[in-house]
Coordinates of C-alpha atoms and ligand atoms in Angstrom, one line a residue:
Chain A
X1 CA -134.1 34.9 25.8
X2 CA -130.5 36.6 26.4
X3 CA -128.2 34.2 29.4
X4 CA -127.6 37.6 31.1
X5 CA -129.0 41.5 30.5
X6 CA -127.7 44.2 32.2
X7 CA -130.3 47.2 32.8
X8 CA -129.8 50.8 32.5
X9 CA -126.9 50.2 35.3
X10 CA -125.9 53.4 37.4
X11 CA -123.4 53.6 40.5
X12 CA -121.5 56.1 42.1
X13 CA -119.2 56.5 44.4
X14 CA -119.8 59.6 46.9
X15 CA -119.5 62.5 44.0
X16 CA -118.2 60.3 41.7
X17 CA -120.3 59.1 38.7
X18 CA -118.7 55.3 37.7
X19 CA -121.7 53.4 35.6
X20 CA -123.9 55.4 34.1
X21 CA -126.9 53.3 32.4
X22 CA -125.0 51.0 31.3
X23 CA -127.3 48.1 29.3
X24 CA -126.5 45.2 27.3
X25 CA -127.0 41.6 26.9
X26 CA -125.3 38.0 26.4
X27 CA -126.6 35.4 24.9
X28 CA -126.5 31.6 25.9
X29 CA -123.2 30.2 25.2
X30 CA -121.7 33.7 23.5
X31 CA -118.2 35.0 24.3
X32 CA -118.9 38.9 24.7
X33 CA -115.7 41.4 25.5
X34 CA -115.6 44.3 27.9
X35 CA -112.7 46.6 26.2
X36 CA -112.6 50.2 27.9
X37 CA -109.9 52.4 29.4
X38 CA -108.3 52.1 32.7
X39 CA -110.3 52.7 35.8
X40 CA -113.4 53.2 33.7
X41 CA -115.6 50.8 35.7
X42 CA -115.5 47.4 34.1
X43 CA -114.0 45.7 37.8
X44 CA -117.7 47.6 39.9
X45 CA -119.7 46.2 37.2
X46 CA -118.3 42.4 37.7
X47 CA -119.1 43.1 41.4
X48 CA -122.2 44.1 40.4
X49 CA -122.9 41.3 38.5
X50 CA -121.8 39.3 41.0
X51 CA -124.3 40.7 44.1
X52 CA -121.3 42.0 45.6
X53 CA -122.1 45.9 45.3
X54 CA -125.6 46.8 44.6
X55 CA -126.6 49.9 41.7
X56 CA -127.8 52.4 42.8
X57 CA -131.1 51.8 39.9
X58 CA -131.5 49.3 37.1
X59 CA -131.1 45.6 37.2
X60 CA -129.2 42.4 36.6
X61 CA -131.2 39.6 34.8
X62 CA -129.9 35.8 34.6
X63 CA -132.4 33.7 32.3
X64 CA -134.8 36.0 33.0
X65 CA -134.4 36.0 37.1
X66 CA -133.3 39.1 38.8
X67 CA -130.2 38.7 40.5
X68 CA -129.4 42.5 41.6
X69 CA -127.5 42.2 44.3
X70 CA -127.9 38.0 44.6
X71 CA -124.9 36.3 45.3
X72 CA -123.9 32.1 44.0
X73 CA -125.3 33.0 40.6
X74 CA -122.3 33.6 38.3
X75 CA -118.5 32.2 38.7
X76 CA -116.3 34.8 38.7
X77 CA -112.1 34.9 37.7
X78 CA -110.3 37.5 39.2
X79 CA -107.5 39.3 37.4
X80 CA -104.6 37.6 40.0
X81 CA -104.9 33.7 39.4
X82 CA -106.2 33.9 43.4
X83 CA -105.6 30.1 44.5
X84 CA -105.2 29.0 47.4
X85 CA -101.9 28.3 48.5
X86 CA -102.8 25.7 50.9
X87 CA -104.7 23.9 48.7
X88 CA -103.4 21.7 46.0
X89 CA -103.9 22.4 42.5
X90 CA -107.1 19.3 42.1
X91 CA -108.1 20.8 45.6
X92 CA -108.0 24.5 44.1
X93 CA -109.7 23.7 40.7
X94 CA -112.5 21.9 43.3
X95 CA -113.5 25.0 45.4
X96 CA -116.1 25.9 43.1
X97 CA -117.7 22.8 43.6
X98 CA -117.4 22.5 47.0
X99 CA -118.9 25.8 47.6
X100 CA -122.1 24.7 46.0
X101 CA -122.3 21.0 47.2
X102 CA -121.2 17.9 44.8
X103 CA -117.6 17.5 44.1
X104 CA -116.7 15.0 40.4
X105 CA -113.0 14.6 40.9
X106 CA -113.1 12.3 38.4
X107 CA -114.2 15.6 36.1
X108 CA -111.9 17.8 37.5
X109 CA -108.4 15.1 36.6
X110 CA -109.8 15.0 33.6
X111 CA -109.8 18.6 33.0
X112 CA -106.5 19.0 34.6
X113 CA -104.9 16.2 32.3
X114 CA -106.6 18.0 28.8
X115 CA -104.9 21.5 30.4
X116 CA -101.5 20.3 30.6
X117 CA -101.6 19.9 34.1
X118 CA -101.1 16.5 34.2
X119 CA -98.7 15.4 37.0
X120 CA -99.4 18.5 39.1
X121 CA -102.5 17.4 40.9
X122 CA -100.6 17.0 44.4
X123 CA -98.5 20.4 43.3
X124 CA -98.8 23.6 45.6
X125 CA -99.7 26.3 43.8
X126 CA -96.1 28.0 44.6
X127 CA -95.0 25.5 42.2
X128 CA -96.5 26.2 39.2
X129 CA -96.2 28.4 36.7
X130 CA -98.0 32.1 35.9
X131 CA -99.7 30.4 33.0
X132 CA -100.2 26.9 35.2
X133 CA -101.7 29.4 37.5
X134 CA -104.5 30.9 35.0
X135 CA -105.6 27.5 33.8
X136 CA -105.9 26.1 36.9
X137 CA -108.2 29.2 38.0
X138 CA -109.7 29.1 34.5
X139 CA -110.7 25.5 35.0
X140 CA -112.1 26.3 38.7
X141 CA -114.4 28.3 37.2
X142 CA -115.5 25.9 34.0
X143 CA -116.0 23.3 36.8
X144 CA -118.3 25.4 38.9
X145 CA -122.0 24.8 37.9
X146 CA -122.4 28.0 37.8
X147 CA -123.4 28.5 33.4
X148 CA -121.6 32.5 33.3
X149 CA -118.5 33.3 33.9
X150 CA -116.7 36.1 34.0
X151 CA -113.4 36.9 33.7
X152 CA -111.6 39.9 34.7
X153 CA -108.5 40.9 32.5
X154 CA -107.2 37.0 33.4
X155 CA -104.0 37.0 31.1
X156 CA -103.0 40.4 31.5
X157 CA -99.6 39.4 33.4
X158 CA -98.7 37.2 30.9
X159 CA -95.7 37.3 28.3
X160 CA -97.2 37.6 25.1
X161 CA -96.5 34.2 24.2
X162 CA -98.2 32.4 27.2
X163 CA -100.3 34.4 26.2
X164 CA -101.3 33.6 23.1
X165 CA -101.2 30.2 23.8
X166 CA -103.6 30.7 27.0
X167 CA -106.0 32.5 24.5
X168 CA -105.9 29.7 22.0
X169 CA -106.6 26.7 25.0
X170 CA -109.2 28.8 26.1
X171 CA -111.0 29.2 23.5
X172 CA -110.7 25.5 23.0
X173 CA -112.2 24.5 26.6
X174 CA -114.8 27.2 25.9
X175 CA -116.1 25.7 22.5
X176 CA -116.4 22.0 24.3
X177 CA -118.0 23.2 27.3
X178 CA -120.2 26.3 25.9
X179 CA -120.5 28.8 28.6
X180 CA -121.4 32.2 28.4
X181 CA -118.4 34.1 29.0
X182 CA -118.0 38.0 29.8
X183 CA -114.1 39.1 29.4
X184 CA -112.8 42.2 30.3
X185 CA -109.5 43.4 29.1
X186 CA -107.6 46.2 28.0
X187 CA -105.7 44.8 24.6
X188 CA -108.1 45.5 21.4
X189 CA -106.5 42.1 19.7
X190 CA -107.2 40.0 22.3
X191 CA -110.8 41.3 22.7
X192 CA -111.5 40.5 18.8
X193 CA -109.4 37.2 18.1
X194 CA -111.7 35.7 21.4
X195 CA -114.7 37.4 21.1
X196 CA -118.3 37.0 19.2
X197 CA -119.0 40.4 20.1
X198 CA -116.8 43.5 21.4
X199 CA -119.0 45.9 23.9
X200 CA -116.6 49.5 24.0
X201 CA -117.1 51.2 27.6
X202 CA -116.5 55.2 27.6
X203 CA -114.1 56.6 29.9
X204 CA -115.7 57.7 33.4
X205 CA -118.8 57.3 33.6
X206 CA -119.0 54.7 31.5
X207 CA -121.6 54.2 29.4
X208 CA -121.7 51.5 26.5
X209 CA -120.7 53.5 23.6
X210 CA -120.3 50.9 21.0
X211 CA -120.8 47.4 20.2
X212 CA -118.8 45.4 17.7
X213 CA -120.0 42.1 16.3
X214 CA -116.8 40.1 15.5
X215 CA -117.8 37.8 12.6
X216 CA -114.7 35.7 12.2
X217 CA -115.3 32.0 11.9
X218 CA -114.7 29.4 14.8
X219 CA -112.3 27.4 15.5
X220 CA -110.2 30.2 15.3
X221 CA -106.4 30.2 14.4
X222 CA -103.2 32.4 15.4
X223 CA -102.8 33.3 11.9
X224 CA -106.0 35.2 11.9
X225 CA -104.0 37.7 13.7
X226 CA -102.1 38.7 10.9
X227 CA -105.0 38.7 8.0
X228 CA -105.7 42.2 6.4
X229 CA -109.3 41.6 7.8
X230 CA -107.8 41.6 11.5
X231 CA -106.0 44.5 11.1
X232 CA -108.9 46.2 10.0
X233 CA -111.2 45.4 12.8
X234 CA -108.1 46.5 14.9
X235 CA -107.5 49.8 13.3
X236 CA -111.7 50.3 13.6
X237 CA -111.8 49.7 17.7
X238 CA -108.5 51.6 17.7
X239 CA -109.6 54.5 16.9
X240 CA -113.3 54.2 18.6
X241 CA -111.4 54.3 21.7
X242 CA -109.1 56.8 20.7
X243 CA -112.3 59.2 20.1
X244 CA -112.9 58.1 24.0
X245 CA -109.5 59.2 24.9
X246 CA -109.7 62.4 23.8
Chain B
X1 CA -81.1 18.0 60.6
X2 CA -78.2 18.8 58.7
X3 CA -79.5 22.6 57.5
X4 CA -79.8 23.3 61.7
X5 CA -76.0 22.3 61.8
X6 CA -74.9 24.1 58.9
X7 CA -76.8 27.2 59.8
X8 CA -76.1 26.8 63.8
X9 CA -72.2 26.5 63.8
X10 CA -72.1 30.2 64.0
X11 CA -74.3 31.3 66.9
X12 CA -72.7 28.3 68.4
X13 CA -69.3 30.1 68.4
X14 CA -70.0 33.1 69.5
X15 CA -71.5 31.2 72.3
X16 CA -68.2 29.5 72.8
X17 CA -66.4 32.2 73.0
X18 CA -68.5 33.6 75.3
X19 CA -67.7 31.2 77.4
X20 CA -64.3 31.0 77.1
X21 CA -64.2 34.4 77.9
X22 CA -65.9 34.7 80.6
X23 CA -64.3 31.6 82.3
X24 CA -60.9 33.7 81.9
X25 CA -62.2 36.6 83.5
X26 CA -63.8 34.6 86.8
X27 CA -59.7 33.5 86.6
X28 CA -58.0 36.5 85.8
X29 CA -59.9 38.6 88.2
X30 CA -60.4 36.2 90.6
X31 CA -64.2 36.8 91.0
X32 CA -65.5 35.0 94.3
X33 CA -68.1 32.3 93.4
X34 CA -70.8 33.4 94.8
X35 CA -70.6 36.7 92.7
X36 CA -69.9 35.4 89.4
X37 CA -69.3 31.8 89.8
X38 CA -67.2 30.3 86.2
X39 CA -69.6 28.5 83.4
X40 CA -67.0 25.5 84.3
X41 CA -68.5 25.6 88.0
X42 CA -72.3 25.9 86.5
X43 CA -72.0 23.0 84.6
X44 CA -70.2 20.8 87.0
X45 CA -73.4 21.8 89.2
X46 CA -75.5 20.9 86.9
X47 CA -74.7 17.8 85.7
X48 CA -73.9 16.6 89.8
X49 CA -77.2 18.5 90.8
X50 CA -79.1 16.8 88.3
X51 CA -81.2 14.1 90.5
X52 CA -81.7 17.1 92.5
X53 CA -83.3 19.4 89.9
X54 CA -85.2 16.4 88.0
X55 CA -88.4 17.0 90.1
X56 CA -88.3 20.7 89.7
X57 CA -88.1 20.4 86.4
X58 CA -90.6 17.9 85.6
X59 CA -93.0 20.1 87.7
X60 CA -92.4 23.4 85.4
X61 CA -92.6 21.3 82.5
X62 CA -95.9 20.3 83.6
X63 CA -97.0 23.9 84.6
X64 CA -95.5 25.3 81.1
X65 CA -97.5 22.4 79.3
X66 CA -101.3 22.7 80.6
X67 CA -100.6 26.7 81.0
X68 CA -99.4 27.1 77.5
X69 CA -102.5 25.0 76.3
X70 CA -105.1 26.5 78.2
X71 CA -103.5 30.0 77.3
X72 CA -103.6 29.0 73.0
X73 CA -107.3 27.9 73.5
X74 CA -108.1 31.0 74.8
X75 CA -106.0 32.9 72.9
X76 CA -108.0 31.0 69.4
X77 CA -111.0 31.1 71.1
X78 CA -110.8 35.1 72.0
X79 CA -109.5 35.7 68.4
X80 CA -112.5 33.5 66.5
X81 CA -114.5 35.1 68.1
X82 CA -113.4 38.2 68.1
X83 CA -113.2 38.2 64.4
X84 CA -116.7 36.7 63.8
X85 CA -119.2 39.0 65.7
X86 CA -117.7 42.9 65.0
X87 CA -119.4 44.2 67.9
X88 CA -117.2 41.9 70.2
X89 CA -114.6 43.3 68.2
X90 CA -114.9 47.0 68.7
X91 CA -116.1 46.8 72.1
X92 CA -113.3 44.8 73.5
X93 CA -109.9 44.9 71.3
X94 CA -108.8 48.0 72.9
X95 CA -109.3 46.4 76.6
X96 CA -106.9 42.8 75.1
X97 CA -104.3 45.8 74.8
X98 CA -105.0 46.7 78.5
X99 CA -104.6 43.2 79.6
X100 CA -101.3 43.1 78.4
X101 CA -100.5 46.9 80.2
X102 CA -101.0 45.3 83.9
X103 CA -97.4 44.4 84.8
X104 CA -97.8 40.2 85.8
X105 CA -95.2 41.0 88.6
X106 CA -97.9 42.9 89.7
X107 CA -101.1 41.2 89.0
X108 CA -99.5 37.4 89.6
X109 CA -99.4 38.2 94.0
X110 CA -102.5 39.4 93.9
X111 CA -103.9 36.4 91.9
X112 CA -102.4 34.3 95.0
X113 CA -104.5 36.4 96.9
X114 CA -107.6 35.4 95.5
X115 CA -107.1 31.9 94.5
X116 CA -104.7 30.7 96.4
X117 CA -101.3 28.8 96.3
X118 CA -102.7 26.3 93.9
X119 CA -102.2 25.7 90.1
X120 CA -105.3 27.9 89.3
X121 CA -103.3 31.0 89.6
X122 CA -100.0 30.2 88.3
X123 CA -102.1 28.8 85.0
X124 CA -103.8 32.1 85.3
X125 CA -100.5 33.9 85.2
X126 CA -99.3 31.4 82.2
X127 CA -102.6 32.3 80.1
X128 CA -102.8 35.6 80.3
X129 CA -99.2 36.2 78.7
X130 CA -99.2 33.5 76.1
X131 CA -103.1 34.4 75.2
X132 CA -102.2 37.6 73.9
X133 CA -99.7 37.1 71.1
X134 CA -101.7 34.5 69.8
X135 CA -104.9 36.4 69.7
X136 CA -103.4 39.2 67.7
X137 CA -101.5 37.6 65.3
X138 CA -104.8 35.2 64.5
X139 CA -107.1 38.7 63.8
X140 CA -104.0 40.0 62.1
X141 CA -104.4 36.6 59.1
X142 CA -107.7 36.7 59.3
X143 CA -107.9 40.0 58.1
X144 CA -105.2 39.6 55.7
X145 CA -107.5 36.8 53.4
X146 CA -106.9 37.7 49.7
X147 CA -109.4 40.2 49.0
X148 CA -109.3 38.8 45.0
X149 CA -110.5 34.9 46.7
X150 CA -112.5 36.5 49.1
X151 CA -114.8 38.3 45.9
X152 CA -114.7 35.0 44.1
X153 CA -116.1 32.7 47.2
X154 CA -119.0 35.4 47.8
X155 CA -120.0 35.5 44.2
X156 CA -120.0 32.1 43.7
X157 CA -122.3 31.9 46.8
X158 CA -120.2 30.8 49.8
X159 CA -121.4 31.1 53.3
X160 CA -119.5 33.1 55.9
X161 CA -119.1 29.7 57.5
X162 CA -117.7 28.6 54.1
X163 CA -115.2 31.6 53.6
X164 CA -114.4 31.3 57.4
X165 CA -112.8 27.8 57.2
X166 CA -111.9 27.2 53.5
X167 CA -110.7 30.5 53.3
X168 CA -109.5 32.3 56.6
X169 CA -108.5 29.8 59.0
X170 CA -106.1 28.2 56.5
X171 CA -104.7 31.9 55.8
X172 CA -104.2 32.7 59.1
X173 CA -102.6 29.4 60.2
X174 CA -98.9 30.7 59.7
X175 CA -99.8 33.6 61.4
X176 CA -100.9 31.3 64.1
X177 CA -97.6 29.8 64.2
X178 CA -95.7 33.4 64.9
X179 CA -97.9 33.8 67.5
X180 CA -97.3 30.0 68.9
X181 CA -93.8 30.2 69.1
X182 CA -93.7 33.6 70.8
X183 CA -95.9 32.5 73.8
X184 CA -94.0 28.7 73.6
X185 CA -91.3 31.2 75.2
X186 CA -93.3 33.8 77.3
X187 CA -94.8 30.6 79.0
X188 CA -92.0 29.4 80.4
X189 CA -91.4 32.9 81.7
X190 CA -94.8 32.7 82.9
X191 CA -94.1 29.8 84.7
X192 CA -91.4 30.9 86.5
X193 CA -92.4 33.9 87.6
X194 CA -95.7 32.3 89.0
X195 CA -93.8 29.8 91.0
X196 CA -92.1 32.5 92.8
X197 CA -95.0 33.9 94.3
X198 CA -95.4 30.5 96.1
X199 CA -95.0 26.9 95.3
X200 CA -93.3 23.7 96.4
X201 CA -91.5 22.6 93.4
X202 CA -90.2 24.2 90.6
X203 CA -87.7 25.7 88.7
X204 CA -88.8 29.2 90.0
X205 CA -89.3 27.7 93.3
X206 CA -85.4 26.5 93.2
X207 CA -84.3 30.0 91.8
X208 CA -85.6 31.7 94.6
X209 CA -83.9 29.3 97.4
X210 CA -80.5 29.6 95.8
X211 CA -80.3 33.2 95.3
X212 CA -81.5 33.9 98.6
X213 CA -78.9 31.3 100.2
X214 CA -76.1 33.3 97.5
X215 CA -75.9 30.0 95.5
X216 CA -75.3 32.1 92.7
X217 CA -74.0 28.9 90.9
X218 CA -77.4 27.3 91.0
X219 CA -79.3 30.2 89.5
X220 CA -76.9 30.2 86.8
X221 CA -78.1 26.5 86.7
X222 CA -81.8 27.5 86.8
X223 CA -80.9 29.9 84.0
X224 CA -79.6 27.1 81.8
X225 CA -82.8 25.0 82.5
X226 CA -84.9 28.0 81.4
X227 CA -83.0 28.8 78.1
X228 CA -82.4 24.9 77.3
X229 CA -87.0 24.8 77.8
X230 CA -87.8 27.8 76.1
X231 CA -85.6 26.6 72.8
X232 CA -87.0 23.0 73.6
X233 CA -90.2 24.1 73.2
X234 CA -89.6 26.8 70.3
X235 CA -88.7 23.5 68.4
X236 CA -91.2 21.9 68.8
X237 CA -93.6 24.7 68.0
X238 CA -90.9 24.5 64.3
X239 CA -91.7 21.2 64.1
X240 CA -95.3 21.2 64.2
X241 CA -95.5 24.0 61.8
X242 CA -93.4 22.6 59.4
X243 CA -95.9 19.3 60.1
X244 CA -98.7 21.3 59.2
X245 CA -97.7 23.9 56.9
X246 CA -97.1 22.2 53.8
X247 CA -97.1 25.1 51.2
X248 CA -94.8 27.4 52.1
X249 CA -93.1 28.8 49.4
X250 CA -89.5 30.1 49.2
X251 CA -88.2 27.0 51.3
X252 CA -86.0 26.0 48.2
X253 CA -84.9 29.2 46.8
X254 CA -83.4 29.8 50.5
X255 CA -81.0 27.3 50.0
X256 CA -79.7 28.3 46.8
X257 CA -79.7 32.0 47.7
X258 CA -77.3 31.9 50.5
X259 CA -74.4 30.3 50.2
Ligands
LIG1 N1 -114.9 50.7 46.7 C1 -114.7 51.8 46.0 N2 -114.9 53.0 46.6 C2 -114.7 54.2 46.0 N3 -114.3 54.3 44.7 C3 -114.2 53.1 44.0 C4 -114.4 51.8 44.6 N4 -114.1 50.9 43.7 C5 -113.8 51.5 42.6 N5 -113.9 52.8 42.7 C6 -113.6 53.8 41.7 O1 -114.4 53.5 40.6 C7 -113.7 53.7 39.4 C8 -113.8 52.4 38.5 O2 -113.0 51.4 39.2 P1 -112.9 49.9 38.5 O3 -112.0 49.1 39.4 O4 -114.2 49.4 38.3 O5 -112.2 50.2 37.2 P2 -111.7 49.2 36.0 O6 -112.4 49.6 34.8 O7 -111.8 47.8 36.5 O8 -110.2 49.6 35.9 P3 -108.9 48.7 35.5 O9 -109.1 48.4 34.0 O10 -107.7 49.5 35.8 O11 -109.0 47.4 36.3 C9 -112.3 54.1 39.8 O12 -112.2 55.5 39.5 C10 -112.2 53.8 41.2 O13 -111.4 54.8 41.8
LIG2 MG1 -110.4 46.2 37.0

């Protein structure tokens, strides 16, 4: 049984067509990427996902329960880092928990310490770093018992280097902890050097056009992203979306 | 301490000079005292005055105080609520803007009319200008929760008790603040005009008697008190922010930005 499946999802806003049936699937513990252009829909269907917005027809299934339009079920990281500027960085990393119930600060230093955070527990989020900033909103979500999460284009105001590195450590927290994991984003490398499989979204309405099953091996290093193999799984999704463009 | 010198020297001369000026005008020009009486002549009354004013004082002080408190509760209170149940909202934010229309020079006699020479008025007064500011600027953070935390407590199944006080109080407590320190000042305002309308002590009460006996010195004395109060109690409105706001940013960078 897939962790989550997405039925024939439509919405619309007034005139405007966004999702039309939009289906697929994740399984338990698989790391599936959203890639699609701009304003194509990817952000309403995380909210719908989420039970924020409902559709106007299909349905949301997690392990086999329907959650359309249920809120608490999934953990979701929005594209800005979004802490809380009151709250320290252990307090910040803590909210998920505290939402549902039980808090395991023990856990949650632990997780800080493994992310290079060590040090800024008792640090205001104003004094940390861009990439400080995604961890510690990376780890608020890995903390919350929540088993999906999903991440909305979380590095995309990163330098490329932070970046890189912020891909590598999260793969590395996701292959201890095993979530599912649904990742939107916009760059085609990023969506196949992280990914087990790559879902292409057409330009408005967006349908699923394409999926992609990435079959590099795991652990997975930087140097993959300059193997001849790489390049040609790039220059394949390249030009999928550039059929989509046009 | 030190940042409040180093940034306070130069109000504090154009202040002096102020003076200095006008003490060479009363001079020059010869101004009767009773007109314009010399800042030298203001201070000299204040500091012989002072067992005089003491009880006035300590009486606006304690008008300001329980005034300014009842008028932040309500003012919280108003805006919580306010903010909580939208009905409330629509059907009485536009009349909070009317309150604030009625001119208090107008409303305060009539309040003595009604309740008396008592404190209930003259707290009545106090509240209903120090209320306002706070009210408003509380909806105003509120509102202005991070839309990107807001999405993220919802999914993850937060209450609206939940995304109330781990998410908009907390926002909304600097905006608090701004709203603090402007009614810290319109209270004493409001407590001076409300001891005009009637009162034993105060310094309103003492305004009143001097100007109408043409001890102009005096309300220049009264006019001291007021300033030196408001500031007083600006500060410590400062203080308790920077007591309770512990994660404002920028606080650093200020200091190596301006010279
Ligand atoms: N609340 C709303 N009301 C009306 N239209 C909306 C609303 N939210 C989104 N839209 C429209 O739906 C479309 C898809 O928006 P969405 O934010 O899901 O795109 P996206 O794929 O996340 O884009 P990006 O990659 O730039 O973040 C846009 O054209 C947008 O204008
Ligand atoms: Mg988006």
């Amino acid at each position: 049984m897939s962790h989550l499946k997405i039925e024939h999802i439509e919405k619309s806003y007034g005139e405007r067509s966004v999702l039309k049936d939009v289906s697929f699937s994740v399984q338990e513990g698989e790391f599936v990427s959203l890639l699609g252009p701009s304003g194509s829909g990817k952000s309403t269907l995380f909210r719908i996902i989420g039970g924020m917005t409902a559709p106007l027809s299909g349905a949301v299934y997690l392990e086999g329960e329907d959650i359309t339009g249920k809120r608490g079920s999934i953990s979701y990281t929005p594209q800005s880092p979004s802490l809380m500027p009151w709250r320290t960085t252990l307090q910040n990393v803590l909210l998920g928990q505290e939402i549902v119930g039980k808090k395991d600060e023990e856990k949650a230093r632990d997780m800080l310490e493994r992310a290079g955070l060590k040090g800024y527990e008792q640090a205001y989020p104003h004094e940390l770093s861009g990439g400080m900033k995604q961890r510690a909103s990376f780890i608020r979500s890995i903390l919350s018992p929540q088993s999906l999460i999903l991440l909305d284009e979380p590095f995309s105001a990163l330098d490329e280097f932070t970046r890189l590195d912020m891909q590598q450590w999260l793969l590395s927290i996701w292959s201890e902890y095993k979530r599912s994991i649904l990742f939107v984003t916009h760059n085609i490398e990023e969506a196949i050097f992280l990914s087990d499989r790559i879902i292409v979204l057409s330009d408005r309405p967006a349908t699923v056009v394409k999926e992609f099953n990435i079959p590099f091996d795991r652990p997975r290093r930087e140097d993959l992203l300059l193997t001849e193999e790489f390049l040609h799984w790039k220059k394949l999704i390249y030009q999928e979306m550039r059929v989509l463009n046009e | 301490m030190g940042k409040v010198l180093q940034k306070g020297w130069r109000p504090f001369l154009v202040l002096v000079l102020f003076f200095i000026i006008w003490e060479l005008c009363t001079k020059i020009f010869a101004i009767p005292g009773w007109l314009l009486p010399a800042p030298s002549q203001v201070w000299l009354e204040a500091i012989y005055g002072w067992s005089h004013y003491t009880g006035h004082i300590f009486s606006t002080v304690q008008l300001i105080i329980i005034g300014f408190t009842v008028g932040s509760s309500i003012g919280v209170l108003v805006a919580v609520g306010l903010h909580l149940v939208p009905f409330l909202r629509q059907a009485f934010y536009p009349l909070l803007i009317v309150t604030q229309n009625i001119p208090i020079i107008v409303l305060a006699p009539l309040l003595v009319i009604w309740f008396g020479f008592g404190m209930l008025p003259k707290i009545m007064v106090i509240s209903l200008v120090c209320f306002f500011p706070i009210t408003i600027s509380l909806l105003d953070g509120f509102r202005q929760a991070d839309r990107d935390l807001n999405h993220y407590m919802l999914m993850a199944g937060a209450t609206k008790q939940q995304i109330f006080w781990k998410l908009e109080w907390p926002n909304a407590l600097p905006s608090l603040f701004s709203g603090l320190k402007i009614s810290a000042t319109y209270s004493v305002m409001g407590a001076v005009i409300s001891e005009w309308l009637g009162a034993s002590k105060g310094i309103g009460v003492f305004m009143t008697l001097a100007s109408s006996s043409f001890r102009t010195d005096r309300v220049f004395v009264a006019i001291l008190f007021i300033v030196t109060l408001s500031l007083l109690f600006f500060l410590v409105i400062v203080l308790l922010e920077n007591m309770v706001i512990k994660w404002k940013s920028g606080k650093e960078g200020d200091n190596i930005e301006s010279p």
